[in-house]
Amino acid sequence: MSNDYPDSDDGAPVQEDRLWQGNGWTARVIKNDDDDGWAVAMIKDGEPEPALVGPWTMGRDKKNPKPLDVNAFNTLVKTANEVIRRHEQQLHAQLHKNVTVGTDDGPVKVCLDITPDEDDPYATLSAFDQYGEELAKVRVAPTFKLSVTSASAWIENGFRRP
């Protein structure tokens, strides 16, 4: 494991009151800097930063955190996986957009796929007929704004680079 909490000496995942590993995740109960309470950080194996940090319940003594257990850990893993899935969906929606334009030859689906390369970001504008056949594909600036109006103008302009 590449986080700060390697497996125990015998190779088994650590499963302690404030540190629990399994299913590709590490849960770590930490002091909440904002108040007197506790927080739990969920770190996916191999990732440098937590995918999720949230409040953690106080124990019965009202000073120390409630110990982690298998049920709490499994719930945290499910929640952290959902956070990652939503983030991936949001990113996908930002990078891949499409509109449909009605033409004399039928509907045309126009897609904008952005490639967020650090050195050379770009986007690809492509058009597909109602059967999914590609009609055209051009490289455009990653800042290209796809709308029904911009897609219609591209189609009417013979699919020349906007």
PDB file of N, CA and C in Angstrom, residues 46-133:
ATOM      1  N   GLY A  46      -3.327   4.117  -3.140  1.00  0.00           N
ATOM      2  CA  GLY A  46      -2.551   4.685  -4.238  1.00  0.00           C
ATOM      3  C   GLY A  46      -2.810   6.159  -4.478  1.00  0.00           C
ATOM      4  N   GLU A  47      -3.793   6.737  -3.806  1.00  0.00           N
ATOM      5  CA  GLU A  47      -4.111   8.148  -4.001  1.00  0.00           C
ATOM      6  C   GLU A  47      -3.441   8.985  -2.909  1.00  0.00           C
ATOM      7  N   PRO A  48      -2.957  10.179  -3.260  1.00  0.00           N
ATOM      8  CA  PRO A  48      -2.277  11.011  -2.261  1.00  0.00           C
ATOM      9  C   PRO A  48      -3.232  11.748  -1.322  1.00  0.00           C
ATOM     10  N   GLU A  49      -4.437  12.028  -1.780  1.00  0.00           N
ATOM     11  CA  GLU A  49      -5.383  12.825  -1.001  1.00  0.00           C
ATOM     12  C   GLU A  49      -6.631  12.012  -0.676  1.00  0.00           C
ATOM     13  N   PRO A  50      -7.283  12.339   0.439  1.00  0.00           N
ATOM     14  CA  PRO A  50      -8.531  11.652   0.763  1.00  0.00           C
ATOM     15  C   PRO A  50      -9.621  11.958  -0.268  1.00  0.00           C
ATOM     16  N   ALA A  51     -10.435  10.959  -0.565  1.00  0.00           N
ATOM     17  CA  ALA A  51     -11.578  11.163  -1.446  1.00  0.00           C
ATOM     18  C   ALA A  51     -12.736  11.757  -0.666  1.00  0.00           C
ATOM     19  N   LEU A  52     -12.714  11.556   0.645  1.00  0.00           N
ATOM     20  CA  LEU A  52     -13.812  11.989   1.493  1.00  0.00           C
ATOM     21  C   LEU A  52     -13.281  12.269   2.890  1.00  0.00           C
ATOM     22  N   VAL A  53     -13.675  13.398   3.453  1.00  0.00           N
ATOM     23  CA  VAL A  53     -13.396  13.701   4.855  1.00  0.00           C
ATOM     24  C   VAL A  53     -14.712  14.173   5.448  1.00  0.00           C
ATOM     25  N   GLY A  54     -15.120  13.542   6.529  1.00  0.00           N
ATOM     26  CA  GLY A  54     -16.391  13.903   7.134  1.00  0.00           C
ATOM     27  C   GLY A  54     -16.330  13.803   8.642  1.00  0.00           C
ATOM     28  N   PRO A  55     -17.348  14.340   9.307  1.00  0.00           N
ATOM     29  CA  PRO A  55     -17.367  14.282  10.776  1.00  0.00           C
ATOM     30  C   PRO A  55     -17.435  12.839  11.269  1.00  0.00           C
ATOM     31  N   TRP A  56     -16.870  12.607  12.431  1.00  0.00           N
ATOM     32  CA  TRP A  56     -16.887  11.279  13.035  1.00  0.00           C
ATOM     33  C   TRP A  56     -17.483  11.387  14.429  1.00  0.00           C
ATOM     34  N   THR A  57     -18.209  10.384  14.818  1.00  0.00           N
ATOM     35  CA  THR A  57     -18.950  10.373  16.077  1.00  0.00           C
ATOM     36  C   THR A  57     -18.026  10.283  17.285  1.00  0.00           C
ATOM     37  N   MET A  58     -18.396  11.006  18.322  1.00  0.00           N
ATOM     38  CA  MET A  58     -17.681  10.920  19.598  1.00  0.00           C
ATOM     39  C   MET A  58     -18.056   9.615  20.290  1.00  0.00           C
ATOM     40  N   GLY A  59     -17.124   9.113  21.050  1.00  0.00           N
ATOM     41  CA  GLY A  59     -17.397   7.916  21.834  1.00  0.00           C
ATOM     42  C   GLY A  59     -18.208   8.244  23.072  1.00  0.00           C
ATOM     43  N   ARG A  60     -18.457   7.243  23.884  1.00  0.00           N
ATOM     44  CA  ARG A  60     -19.284   7.415  25.080  1.00  0.00           C
ATOM     45  C   ARG A  60     -18.672   8.398  26.077  1.00  0.00           C
ATOM     46  N   ASP A  61     -17.339   8.473  26.103  1.00  0.00           N
ATOM     47  CA  ASP A  61     -16.695   9.367  27.074  1.00  0.00           C
ATOM     48  C   ASP A  61     -16.735  10.841  26.645  1.00  0.00           C
ATOM     49  N   LYS A  62     -17.265  11.107  25.457  1.00  0.00           N
ATOM     50  CA  LYS A  62     -17.401  12.461  24.903  1.00  0.00           C
ATOM     51  C   LYS A  62     -16.071  13.172  24.700  1.00  0.00           C
ATOM     52  N   LYS A  63     -14.964  12.432  24.735  1.00  0.00           N
ATOM     53  CA  LYS A  63     -13.645  13.007  24.484  1.00  0.00           C
ATOM     54  C   LYS A  63     -12.971  12.331  23.292  1.00  0.00           C
ATOM     55  N   ASN A  64     -13.055  11.024  23.257  1.00  0.00           N
ATOM     56  CA  ASN A  64     -12.392  10.237  22.230  1.00  0.00           C
ATOM     57  C   ASN A  64     -13.385   9.827  21.146  1.00  0.00           C
ATOM     58  N   PRO A  65     -12.857   9.512  19.959  1.00  0.00           N
ATOM     59  CA  PRO A  65     -13.761   9.125  18.868  1.00  0.00           C
ATOM     60  C   PRO A  65     -14.320   7.718  19.083  1.00  0.00           C
ATOM     61  N   LYS A  66     -15.482   7.496  18.510  1.00  0.00           N
ATOM     62  CA  LYS A  66     -16.055   6.154  18.478  1.00  0.00           C
ATOM     63  C   LYS A  66     -15.093   5.281  17.664  1.00  0.00           C
ATOM     64  N   PRO A  67     -14.822   4.048  18.090  1.00  0.00           N
ATOM     65  CA  PRO A  67     -13.913   3.199  17.317  1.00  0.00           C
ATOM     66  C   PRO A  67     -14.516   2.775  15.978  1.00  0.00           C
ATOM     67  N   LEU A  68     -13.658   2.651  14.989  1.00  0.00           N
ATOM     68  CA  LEU A  68     -14.085   2.113  13.698  1.00  0.00           C
ATOM     69  C   LEU A  68     -14.434   0.641  13.877  1.00  0.00           C
ATOM     70  N   ASP A  69     -15.366   0.157  13.065  1.00  0.00           N
ATOM     71  CA  ASP A  69     -15.667  -1.266  13.028  1.00  0.00           C
ATOM     72  C   ASP A  69     -16.003  -1.645  11.588  1.00  0.00           C
ATOM     73  N   VAL A  70     -16.216  -2.914  11.336  1.00  0.00           N
ATOM     74  CA  VAL A  70     -16.415  -3.384   9.969  1.00  0.00           C
ATOM     75  C   VAL A  70     -17.655  -2.762   9.331  1.00  0.00           C
ATOM     76  N   ASN A  71     -18.740  -2.605  10.073  1.00  0.00           N
ATOM     77  CA  ASN A  71     -19.958  -2.034   9.499  1.00  0.00           C
ATOM     78  C   ASN A  71     -19.775  -0.564   9.150  1.00  0.00           C
ATOM     79  N   ALA A  72     -19.169   0.200  10.069  1.00  0.00           N
ATOM     80  CA  ALA A  72     -18.916   1.615   9.798  1.00  0.00           C
ATOM     81  C   ALA A  72     -17.971   1.752   8.607  1.00  0.00           C
ATOM     82  N   PHE A  73     -16.942   0.924   8.567  1.00  0.00           N
ATOM     83  CA  PHE A  73     -15.973   0.986   7.467  1.00  0.00           C
ATOM     84  C   PHE A  73     -16.656   0.699   6.131  1.00  0.00           C
ATOM     85  N   ASN A  74     -17.481  -0.339   6.081  1.00  0.00           N
ATOM     86  CA  ASN A  74     -18.167  -0.678   4.825  1.00  0.00           C
ATOM     87  C   ASN A  74     -19.076   0.453   4.363  1.00  0.00           C
ATOM     88  N   THR A  75     -19.743   1.121   5.293  1.00  0.00           N
ATOM     89  CA  THR A  75     -20.579   2.279   4.943  1.00  0.00           C
ATOM     90  C   THR A  75     -19.721   3.414   4.409  1.00  0.00           C
ATOM     91  N   LEU A  76     -18.572   3.656   5.050  1.00  0.00           N
ATOM     92  CA  LEU A  76     -17.662   4.707   4.581  1.00  0.00           C
ATOM     93  C   LEU A  76     -17.128   4.410   3.186  1.00  0.00           C
ATOM     94  N   VAL A  77     -16.787   3.145   2.917  1.00  0.00           N
ATOM     95  CA  VAL A  77     -16.300   2.756   1.582  1.00  0.00           C
ATOM     96  C   VAL A  77     -17.380   3.016   0.541  1.00  0.00           C
ATOM     97  N   LYS A  78     -18.611   2.636   0.843  1.00  0.00           N
ATOM     98  CA  LYS A  78     -19.722   2.849  -0.089  1.00  0.00           C
ATOM     99  C   LYS A  78     -19.901   4.344  -0.367  1.00  0.00           C
ATOM    100  N   THR A  79     -19.866   5.156   0.674  1.00  0.00           N
ATOM    101  CA  THR A  79     -20.029   6.608   0.524  1.00  0.00           C
ATOM    102  C   THR A  79     -18.876   7.208  -0.278  1.00  0.00           C
ATOM    103  N   ALA A  80     -17.653   6.801   0.027  1.00  0.00           N
ATOM    104  CA  ALA A  80     -16.488   7.338  -0.690  1.00  0.00           C
ATOM    105  C   ALA A  80     -16.521   6.943  -2.166  1.00  0.00           C
ATOM    106  N   ASN A  81     -16.909   5.705  -2.457  1.00  0.00           N
ATOM    107  CA  ASN A  81     -17.031   5.276  -3.855  1.00  0.00           C
ATOM    108  C   ASN A  81     -18.079   6.099  -4.595  1.00  0.00           C
ATOM    109  N   GLU A  82     -19.172   6.428  -3.919  1.00  0.00           N
ATOM    110  CA  GLU A  82     -20.224   7.245  -4.520  1.00  0.00           C
ATOM    111  C   GLU A  82     -19.725   8.664  -4.793  1.00  0.00           C
ATOM    112  N   VAL A  83     -18.937   9.221  -3.882  1.00  0.00           N
ATOM    113  CA  VAL A  83     -18.356  10.555  -4.090  1.00  0.00           C
ATOM    114  C   VAL A  83     -17.466  10.544  -5.337  1.00  0.00           C
ATOM    115  N   ILE A  84     -16.641   9.520  -5.459  1.00  0.00           N
ATOM    116  CA  ILE A  84     -15.757   9.417  -6.632  1.00  0.00           C
ATOM    117  C   ILE A  84     -16.579   9.260  -7.909  1.00  0.00           C
ATOM    118  N   ARG A  85     -17.619   8.420  -7.868  1.00  0.00           N
ATOM    119  CA  ARG A  85     -18.457   8.200  -9.046  1.00  0.00           C
ATOM    120  C   ARG A  85     -19.128   9.505  -9.485  1.00  0.00           C
ATOM    121  N   ARG A  86     -19.649  10.263  -8.537  1.00  0.00           N
ATOM    122  CA  ARG A  86     -20.283  11.541  -8.881  1.00  0.00           C
ATOM    123  C   ARG A  86     -19.286  12.526  -9.469  1.00  0.00           C
ATOM    124  N   HIS A  87     -18.089  12.559  -8.892  1.00  0.00           N
ATOM    125  CA  HIS A  87     -17.048  13.445  -9.419  1.00  0.00           C
ATOM    126  C   HIS A  87     -16.698  13.067 -10.858  1.00  0.00           C
ATOM    127  N   GLU A  88     -16.561  11.766 -11.117  1.00  0.00           N
ATOM    128  CA  GLU A  88     -16.250  11.302 -12.477  1.00  0.00           C
ATOM    129  C   GLU A  88     -17.371  11.639 -13.451  1.00  0.00           C
ATOM    130  N   GLN A  89     -18.629  11.512 -13.000  1.00  0.00           N
ATOM    131  CA  GLN A  89     -19.760  11.866 -13.863  1.00  0.00           C
ATOM    132  C   GLN A  89     -19.767  13.353 -14.175  1.00  0.00           C
ATOM    133  N   GLN A  90     -19.477  14.166 -13.168  1.00  0.00           N
ATOM    134  CA  GLN A  90     -19.451  15.616 -13.371  1.00  0.00           C
ATOM    135  C   GLN A  90     -18.338  15.994 -14.349  1.00  0.00           C
ATOM    136  N   LEU A  91     -17.167  15.396 -14.159  1.00  0.00           N
ATOM    137  CA  LEU A  91     -16.055  15.677 -15.063  1.00  0.00           C
ATOM    138  C   LEU A  91     -16.391  15.234 -16.482  1.00  0.00           C
ATOM    139  N   HIS A  92     -16.984  14.058 -16.626  1.00  0.00           N
ATOM    140  CA  HIS A  92     -17.372  13.559 -17.939  1.00  0.00           C
ATOM    141  C   HIS A  92     -18.359  14.523 -18.608  1.00  0.00           C
ATOM    142  N   ALA A  93     -19.326  15.017 -17.837  1.00  0.00           N
ATOM    143  CA  ALA A  93     -20.319  15.939 -18.386  1.00  0.00           C
ATOM    144  C   ALA A  93     -19.677  17.250 -18.835  1.00  0.00           C
ATOM    145  N   GLN A  94     -18.622  17.687 -18.140  1.00  0.00           N
ATOM    146  CA  GLN A  94     -17.933  18.925 -18.531  1.00  0.00           C
ATOM    147  C   GLN A  94     -17.116  18.731 -19.804  1.00  0.00           C
ATOM    148  N   LEU A  95     -16.595  17.526 -20.003  1.00  0.00           N
ATOM    149  CA  LEU A  95     -15.688  17.280 -21.124  1.00  0.00           C
ATOM    150  C   LEU A  95     -16.372  16.719 -22.368  1.00  0.00           C
ATOM    151  N   HIS A  96     -17.607  16.226 -22.228  1.00  0.00           N
ATOM    152  CA  HIS A  96     -18.311  15.595 -23.341  1.00  0.00           C
ATOM    153  C   HIS A  96     -19.738  16.134 -23.405  1.00  0.00           C
ATOM    154  N   LYS A  97     -19.991  16.937 -24.418  1.00  0.00           N
ATOM    155  CA  LYS A  97     -21.321  17.540 -24.582  1.00  0.00           C
ATOM    156  C   LYS A  97     -21.855  17.168 -25.954  1.00  0.00           C
ATOM    157  N   ASN A  98     -23.194  17.175 -26.095  1.00  0.00           N
ATOM    158  CA  ASN A  98     -23.766  16.952 -27.418  1.00  0.00           C
ATOM    159  C   ASN A  98     -25.126  17.615 -27.527  1.00  0.00           C
ATOM    160  N   VAL A  99     -25.467  17.965 -28.760  1.00  0.00           N
ATOM    161  CA  VAL A  99     -26.781  18.527 -29.090  1.00  0.00           C
ATOM    162  C   VAL A  99     -27.248  17.848 -30.367  1.00  0.00           C
ATOM    163  N   THR A 100     -28.545  17.874 -30.581  1.00  0.00           N
ATOM    164  CA  THR A 100     -29.103  17.327 -31.813  1.00  0.00           C
ATOM    165  C   THR A 100     -29.761  18.464 -32.586  1.00  0.00           C
ATOM    166  N   VAL A 101     -29.453  18.484 -33.890  1.00  0.00           N
ATOM    167  CA  VAL A 101     -29.957  19.532 -34.769  1.00  0.00           C
ATOM    168  C   VAL A 101     -30.806  18.877 -35.852  1.00  0.00           C
ATOM    169  N   GLY A 102     -31.988  19.429 -36.084  1.00  0.00           N
ATOM    170  CA  GLY A 102     -32.827  18.929 -37.177  1.00  0.00           C
ATOM    171  C   GLY A 102     -32.352  19.503 -38.496  1.00  0.00           C
ATOM    172  N   THR A 103     -32.168  18.631 -39.492  1.00  0.00           N
ATOM    173  CA  THR A 103     -31.776  19.077 -40.835  1.00  0.00           C
ATOM    174  C   THR A 103     -32.732  18.456 -41.849  1.00  0.00           C
ATOM    175  N   ASP A 104     -32.617  18.884 -43.098  1.00  0.00           N
ATOM    176  CA  ASP A 104     -33.463  18.331 -44.155  1.00  0.00           C
ATOM    177  C   ASP A 104     -33.208  16.837 -44.334  1.00  0.00           C
ATOM    178  N   ASP A 105     -32.012  16.379 -43.996  1.00  0.00           N
ATOM    179  CA  ASP A 105     -31.661  14.963 -44.138  1.00  0.00           C
ATOM    180  C   ASP A 105     -31.921  14.170 -42.868  1.00  0.00           C
ATOM    181  N   GLY A 106     -32.544  14.794 -41.870  1.00  0.00           N
ATOM    182  CA  GLY A 106     -32.815  14.109 -40.610  1.00  0.00           C
ATOM    183  C   GLY A 106     -31.988  14.707 -39.487  1.00  0.00           C
ATOM    184  N   PRO A 107     -32.166  14.168 -38.295  1.00  0.00           N
ATOM    185  CA  PRO A 107     -31.431  14.713 -37.146  1.00  0.00           C
ATOM    186  C   PRO A 107     -29.931  14.438 -37.242  1.00  0.00           C
ATOM    187  N   VAL A 108     -29.154  15.420 -36.799  1.00  0.00           N
ATOM    188  CA  VAL A 108     -27.700  15.281 -36.745  1.00  0.00           C
ATOM    189  C   VAL A 108     -27.276  15.532 -35.299  1.00  0.00           C
ATOM    190  N   LYS A 109     -26.552  14.561 -34.762  1.00  0.00           N
ATOM    191  CA  LYS A 109     -26.027  14.703 -33.401  1.00  0.00           C
ATOM    192  C   LYS A 109     -24.623  15.283 -33.505  1.00  0.00           C
ATOM    193  N   VAL A 110     -24.411  16.419 -32.826  1.00  0.00           N
ATOM    194  CA  VAL A 110     -23.106  17.075 -32.835  1.00  0.00           C
ATOM    195  C   VAL A 110     -22.511  16.931 -31.433  1.00  0.00           C
ATOM    196  N   CYS A 111     -21.284  16.412 -31.381  1.00  0.00           N
ATOM    197  CA  CYS A 111     -20.613  16.157 -30.100  1.00  0.00           C
ATOM    198  C   CYS A 111     -19.368  17.017 -29.984  1.00  0.00           C
ATOM    199  N   LEU A 112     -19.125  17.479 -28.769  1.00  0.00           N
ATOM    200  CA  LEU A 112     -17.905  18.210 -28.449  1.00  0.00           C
ATOM    201  C   LEU A 112     -17.194  17.424 -27.352  1.00  0.00           C
ATOM    202  N   ASP A 113     -15.997  16.952 -27.657  1.00  0.00           N
ATOM    203  CA  ASP A 113     -15.198  16.185 -26.699  1.00  0.00           C
ATOM    204  C   ASP A 113     -13.921  16.959 -26.409  1.00  0.00           C
ATOM    205  N   ILE A 114     -13.774  17.391 -25.158  1.00  0.00           N
ATOM    206  CA  ILE A 114     -12.628  18.203 -24.756  1.00  0.00           C
ATOM    207  C   ILE A 114     -11.543  17.303 -24.182  1.00  0.00           C
ATOM    208  N   THR A 115     -10.313  17.524 -24.618  1.00  0.00           N
ATOM    209  CA  THR A 115      -9.153  16.809 -24.088  1.00  0.00           C
ATOM    210  C   THR A 115      -8.346  17.818 -23.279  1.00  0.00           C
ATOM    211  N   PRO A 116      -8.388  17.697 -21.935  1.00  0.00           N
ATOM    212  CA  PRO A 116      -7.754  18.708 -21.079  1.00  0.00           C
ATOM    213  C   PRO A 116      -6.268  18.446 -20.852  1.00  0.00           C
ATOM    214  N   ASP A 117      -5.501  18.387 -21.927  1.00  0.00           N
ATOM    215  CA  ASP A 117      -4.059  18.159 -21.841  1.00  0.00           C
ATOM    216  C   ASP A 117      -3.386  19.391 -21.237  1.00  0.00           C
ATOM    217  N   GLU A 118      -2.447  19.184 -20.307  1.00  0.00           N
ATOM    218  CA  GLU A 118      -1.786  20.331 -19.661  1.00  0.00           C
ATOM    219  C   GLU A 118      -1.036  21.203 -20.648  1.00  0.00           C
ATOM    220  N   ASP A 119      -0.358  20.584 -21.617  1.00  0.00           N
ATOM    221  CA  ASP A 119       0.464  21.341 -22.556  1.00  0.00           C
ATOM    222  C   ASP A 119      -0.310  21.811 -23.785  1.00  0.00           C
ATOM    223  N   ASP A 120      -1.264  21.002 -24.236  1.00  0.00           N
ATOM    224  CA  ASP A 120      -1.957  21.318 -25.483  1.00  0.00           C
ATOM    225  C   ASP A 120      -3.423  20.887 -25.414  1.00  0.00           C
ATOM    226  N   PRO A 121      -4.236  21.591 -24.618  1.00  0.00           N
ATOM    227  CA  PRO A 121      -5.648  21.218 -24.561  1.00  0.00           C
ATOM    228  C   PRO A 121      -6.324  21.493 -25.901  1.00  0.00           C
ATOM    229  N   TYR A 122      -7.275  20.641 -26.257  1.00  0.00           N
ATOM    230  CA  TYR A 122      -8.015  20.832 -27.497  1.00  0.00           C
ATOM    231  C   TYR A 122      -9.365  20.148 -27.372  1.00  0.00           C
ATOM    232  N   ALA A 123     -10.187  20.345 -28.386  1.00  0.00           N
ATOM    233  CA  ALA A 123     -11.488  19.693 -28.420  1.00  0.00           C
ATOM    234  C   ALA A 123     -11.721  19.156 -29.817  1.00  0.00           C
ATOM    235  N   THR A 124     -12.581  18.163 -29.899  1.00  0.00           N
ATOM    236  CA  THR A 124     -12.970  17.588 -31.175  1.00  0.00           C
ATOM    237  C   THR A 124     -14.468  17.768 -31.338  1.00  0.00           C
ATOM    238  N   LEU A 125     -14.842  18.346 -32.468  1.00  0.00           N
ATOM    239  CA  LEU A 125     -16.244  18.528 -32.813  1.00  0.00           C
ATOM    240  C   LEU A 125     -16.573  17.474 -33.857  1.00  0.00           C
ATOM    241  N   SER A 126     -17.603  16.679 -33.607  1.00  0.00           N
ATOM    242  CA  SER A 126     -17.958  15.634 -34.565  1.00  0.00           C
ATOM    243  C   SER A 126     -19.468  15.621 -34.772  1.00  0.00           C
ATOM    244  N   ALA A 127     -19.870  15.160 -35.972  1.00  0.00           N
ATOM    245  CA  ALA A 127     -21.285  15.099 -36.326  1.00  0.00           C
ATOM    246  C   ALA A 127     -21.629  13.681 -36.757  1.00  0.00           C
ATOM    247  N   PHE A 128     -22.822  13.224 -36.345  1.00  0.00           N
ATOM    248  CA  PHE A 128     -23.278  11.870 -36.658  1.00  0.00           C
ATOM    249  C   PHE A 128     -24.714  11.933 -37.170  1.00  0.00           C
ATOM    250  N   ASP A 129     -24.994  11.112 -38.198  1.00  0.00           N
ATOM    251  CA  ASP A 129     -26.371  11.065 -38.696  1.00  0.00           C
ATOM    252  C   ASP A 129     -27.232  10.212 -37.766  1.00  0.00           C
ATOM    253  N   GLN A 130     -28.507  10.063 -38.132  1.00  0.00           N
ATOM    254  CA  GLN A 130     -29.452   9.358 -37.274  1.00  0.00           C
ATOM    255  C   GLN A 130     -29.119   7.880 -37.105  1.00  0.00           C
ATOM    256  N   TYR A 131     -28.218   7.351 -37.947  1.00  0.00           N
ATOM    257  CA  TYR A 131     -27.826   5.936 -37.855  1.00  0.00           C
ATOM    258  C   TYR A 131     -26.494   5.748 -37.130  1.00  0.00           C
ATOM    259  N   GLY A 132     -25.926   6.869 -36.641  1.00  0.00           N
ATOM    260  CA  GLY A 132     -24.667   6.804 -35.914  1.00  0.00           C
ATOM    261  C   GLY A 132     -23.437   6.879 -36.800  1.00  0.00           C
ATOM    262  N   GLU A 133     -23.635   7.111 -38.088  1.00  0.00           N
ATOM    263  CA  GLU A 133     -22.504   7.228 -39.009  1.00  0.00           C
ATOM    264  C   GLU A 133     -21.886   8.617 -38.861  1.00  0.00           C
TER     265      GLU A 133
END
